[in-house]
PDB file of C-alpha atoms in Angstrom:
ATOM      1  CA  MET A   1     -32.354 -87.575-177.564  1.00 36.00           C
ATOM      2  CA  SER A   2     -28.792 -88.429-178.382  1.00 36.00           C
ATOM      3  CA  VAL A   3     -26.090 -88.879-175.776  1.00 36.00           C
ATOM      4  CA  GLU A   4     -23.511 -87.128-177.963  1.00 37.00           C
ATOM      5  CA  PRO A   5     -24.586 -83.526-177.211  1.00 36.00           C
ATOM      6  CA  VAL A   6     -24.462 -84.288-173.487  1.00 39.00           C
ATOM      7  CA  GLU A   7     -20.984 -85.753-173.783  1.00 37.00           C
ATOM      8  CA  GLU A   8     -19.895 -82.714-175.813  1.00 37.00           C
ATOM      9  CA  ALA A   9     -21.416 -80.377-173.237  1.00 40.00           C
ATOM     10  CA  GLU A  10     -19.585 -82.162-170.418  1.00 40.00           C
ATOM     11  CA  ARG A  11     -16.286 -81.958-172.309  1.00 39.00           C
ATOM     12  CA  SER A  12     -16.815 -78.261-173.071  1.00 39.00           C
ATOM     13  CA  THR A  13     -17.580 -77.498-169.431  1.00 41.00           C
ATOM     14  CA  HIS A  14     -14.512 -79.420-168.273  1.00 47.00           C
ATOM     15  CA  GLU A  15     -12.199 -77.824-170.842  1.00 48.00           C
ATOM     16  CA  THR A  16     -13.433 -74.249-170.461  1.00 47.00           C
ATOM     17  CA  GLY A  17     -14.380 -74.229-166.800  1.00 53.00           C
ATOM     18  CA  MET A  18     -17.566 -72.347-167.778  1.00 47.00           C
ATOM     19  CA  PRO A  19     -20.941 -73.581-166.462  1.00 49.00           C
ATOM     20  CA  LEU A  20     -23.538 -74.578-169.013  1.00 47.00           C
ATOM     21  CA  VAL A  21     -27.275 -74.029-168.768  1.00 45.00           C
ATOM     22  CA  THR A  22     -28.900 -77.419-169.079  1.00 44.00           C
ATOM     23  CA  THR A  23     -32.616 -76.641-169.010  1.00 47.00           C
ATOM     24  CA  LEU A  24     -34.800 -77.492-171.983  1.00 47.00           C
ATOM     25  CA  ALA A  25     -35.956 -73.880-172.186  1.00 48.00           C
ATOM     26  CA  ALA A  26     -32.401 -72.706-172.702  1.00 50.00           C
ATOM     27  CA  ALA A  27     -31.876 -75.230-175.488  1.00 59.00           C
ATOM     28  CA  ALA A  28     -35.160 -74.512-177.289  1.00 72.00           C
ATOM     29  CA  THR A  29     -35.272 -72.609-180.565  1.00 89.00           C
ATOM     30  CA  TYR A  30     -37.856 -69.818-180.577  1.00 96.00           C
ATOM     31  CA  PHE A  31     -39.780 -68.658-183.641  1.00 97.00           C
ATOM     32  CA  SER A  32     -41.433 -65.260-184.191  1.00 97.00           C
ATOM     33  CA  ILE A  33     -45.149 -64.969-184.718  1.00 97.00           C
ATOM     34  CA  ALA A  34     -46.320 -62.813-187.623  1.00 97.00           C
ATOM     35  CA  PRO A  35     -45.794 -59.062-187.188  1.00 96.00           C
ATOM     36  CA  GLY A  36     -48.834 -57.099-186.061  1.00 95.00           C
ATOM     37  CA  VAL A  37     -50.625 -60.228-184.871  1.00 94.00           C
ATOM     38  CA  SER A  38     -52.039 -61.094-181.462  1.00 96.00           C
ATOM     39  CA  LEU A  39     -52.209 -64.890-181.733  1.00 97.00           C
ATOM     40  CA  ASN A  40     -54.791 -67.165-180.120  1.00 98.00           C
ATOM     41  CA  VAL A  41     -53.379 -70.242-178.397  1.00 98.00           C
ATOM     42  CA  ARG A  42     -55.781 -73.194-178.371  1.00 98.00           C
ATOM     43  CA  SER A  43     -56.037 -76.340-176.269  1.00 98.00           C
ATOM     44  CA  GLY A  44     -55.782 -78.558-179.348  1.00 98.00           C
ATOM     45  CA  PRO A  45     -54.772 -78.476-183.030  1.00 98.00           C
ATOM     46  CA  GLY A  46     -57.752 -76.714-184.520  1.00 98.00           C
ATOM     47  CA  THR A  47     -60.052 -73.718-184.502  1.00 97.00           C
ATOM     48  CA  GLY A  48     -62.754 -75.774-182.770  1.00 98.00           C
ATOM     49  CA  TYR A  49     -60.663 -76.075-179.614  1.00 98.00           C
ATOM     50  CA  PRO A  50     -61.069 -73.502-176.831  1.00 98.00           C
ATOM     51  CA  ILE A  51     -58.712 -70.522-176.666  1.00 98.00           C
ATOM     52  CA  VAL A  52     -56.493 -70.877-173.586  1.00 98.00           C
ATOM     53  CA  LYS A  53     -54.650 -67.572-173.967  1.00 97.00           C
ATOM     54  CA  SER A  54     -53.570 -64.961-176.490  1.00 97.00           C
ATOM     55  CA  LEU A  55     -49.970 -64.084-177.345  1.00 97.00           C
ATOM     56  CA  PRO A  56     -49.203 -60.377-177.775  1.00 97.00           C
ATOM     57  CA  GLU A  57     -47.588 -58.870-180.877  1.00 95.00           C
ATOM     58  CA  GLY A  58     -43.866 -59.568-181.085  1.00 95.00           C
ATOM     59  CA  SER A  59     -44.057 -62.884-179.224  1.00 97.00           C
ATOM     60  CA  ARG A  60     -41.691 -65.747-179.928  1.00 97.00           C
ATOM     61  CA  VAL A  61     -42.632 -69.385-179.332  1.00 98.00           C
ATOM     62  CA  PRO A  62     -40.813 -72.687-178.969  1.00 97.00           C
ATOM     63  CA  ILE A  63     -42.126 -75.550-181.101  1.00 97.00           C
ATOM     64  CA  HIS A  64     -41.914 -78.876-179.267  1.00 96.00           C
ATOM     65  CA  CYS A  65     -43.734 -80.945-181.879  1.00 96.00           C
ATOM     66  CA  GLN A  66     -46.203 -80.466-184.737  1.00 97.00           C
ATOM     67  CA  THR A  67     -49.446 -82.180-185.676  1.00 98.00           C
ATOM     68  CA  PRO A  68     -52.121 -81.944-188.377  1.00 98.00           C
ATOM     69  CA  GLY A  69     -55.355 -80.120-187.571  1.00 98.00           C
ATOM     70  CA  THR A  70     -57.765 -77.532-188.953  1.00 97.00           C
ATOM     71  CA  ARG A  71     -56.605 -75.900-192.194  1.00 98.00           C
ATOM     72  CA  VAL A  72     -55.845 -72.209-191.600  1.00 97.00           C
ATOM     73  CA  THR A  73     -54.766 -69.339-193.857  1.00 97.00           C
ATOM     74  CA  GLY A  74     -52.472 -66.751-192.309  1.00 97.00           C
ATOM     75  CA  PRO A  75     -49.539 -64.470-193.105  1.00 97.00           C
ATOM     76  CA  TYR A  76     -47.261 -67.441-193.825  1.00 97.00           C
ATOM     77  CA  GLY A  77     -49.637 -69.314-196.114  1.00 96.00           C
ATOM     78  CA  THR A  78     -52.349 -71.932-195.807  1.00 97.00           C
ATOM     79  CA  THR A  79     -51.566 -75.003-193.749  1.00 98.00           C
ATOM     80  CA  SER A  80     -53.069 -77.716-191.583  1.00 98.00           C
ATOM     81  CA  ILE A  81     -49.908 -77.894-189.425  1.00 98.00           C
ATOM     82  CA  TRP A  82     -50.321 -76.897-185.773  1.00 98.00           C
ATOM     83  CA  ASP A  83     -47.384 -76.183-183.492  1.00 98.00           C
ATOM     84  CA  ASN A  84     -47.339 -77.440-179.904  1.00 97.00           C
ATOM     85  CA  ILE A  85     -45.768 -74.615-177.877  1.00 98.00           C
ATOM     86  CA  ALA A  86     -46.429 -76.020-174.375  1.00 97.00           C
ATOM     87  CA  SER A  87     -48.482 -78.774-172.767  1.00 96.00           C
ATOM     88  CA  GLY A  88     -52.035 -78.400-174.102  1.00 97.00           C
ATOM     89  CA  GLN A  89     -51.166 -75.273-176.120  1.00 98.00           C
ATOM     90  CA  TYR A  90     -51.263 -75.109-179.928  1.00 98.00           C
ATOM     91  CA  VAL A  91     -50.970 -72.366-182.548  1.00 98.00           C
ATOM     92  CA  SER A  92     -51.460 -72.565-186.294  1.00 98.00           C
ATOM     93  CA  ASP A  93     -48.163 -72.752-188.191  1.00 98.00           C
ATOM     94  CA  ALA A  94     -49.667 -70.233-190.654  1.00 98.00           C
ATOM     95  CA  TYR A  95     -48.845 -67.543-188.060  1.00 98.00           C
ATOM     96  CA  VAL A  96     -45.350 -68.718-187.061  1.00 98.00           C
ATOM     97  CA  ASN A  97     -42.253 -67.800-189.068  1.00 97.00           C
ATOM     98  CA  THR A  98     -40.494 -71.173-189.279  1.00 96.00           C
ATOM     99  CA  GLY A  99     -38.965 -70.583-192.716  1.00 95.00           C
ATOM    100  CA  SER A 100     -40.667 -73.719-194.042  1.00 94.00           C
ATOM    101  CA  ASP A 101     -44.018 -74.774-195.492  1.00 93.00           C
ATOM    102  CA  GLY A 102     -43.620 -78.252-194.003  1.00 96.00           C
ATOM    103  CA  TYR A 103     -42.895 -79.948-190.723  1.00 97.00           C
ATOM    104  CA  ILE A 104     -39.747 -78.763-188.928  1.00 96.00           C
ATOM    105  CA  ARG A 105     -40.238 -80.726-185.709  1.00 96.00           C
ATOM    106  CA  PRO A 106     -41.312 -84.303-184.962  1.00 96.00           C
ATOM    107  CA  ARG A 107     -45.000 -85.160-185.039  1.00 97.00           C
ATOM    108  CA  CYS A 108     -46.725 -84.946-181.670  1.00 95.00           C
ATOM    109  CA  GLY A 109     -47.351 -88.375-180.196  1.00 86.00           C
TER     110      GLY A 109
END
């Protein structure tokens, strides 16, 4: 992370007198899952990993990092990119509307 956004946030708070939300959740960008889809969330980046939960239609997810895994075909194409949406929770990028066919977040480490 860069220090610049924090410095800018501090200056904005000081100048405007308005409090800023500083949680990671508030700063995260959320992406819609494909319409009409109930999406399985898996414990790892592939269809061989256990399902940990299912997201209902209309859900939006944050993408913390992305990693290669099982190749999947979905509404947004065929890809081997898997999106990490929380600790130990992955969804195929083929079901997430990121606006890109490639990586949009750093690789998971």
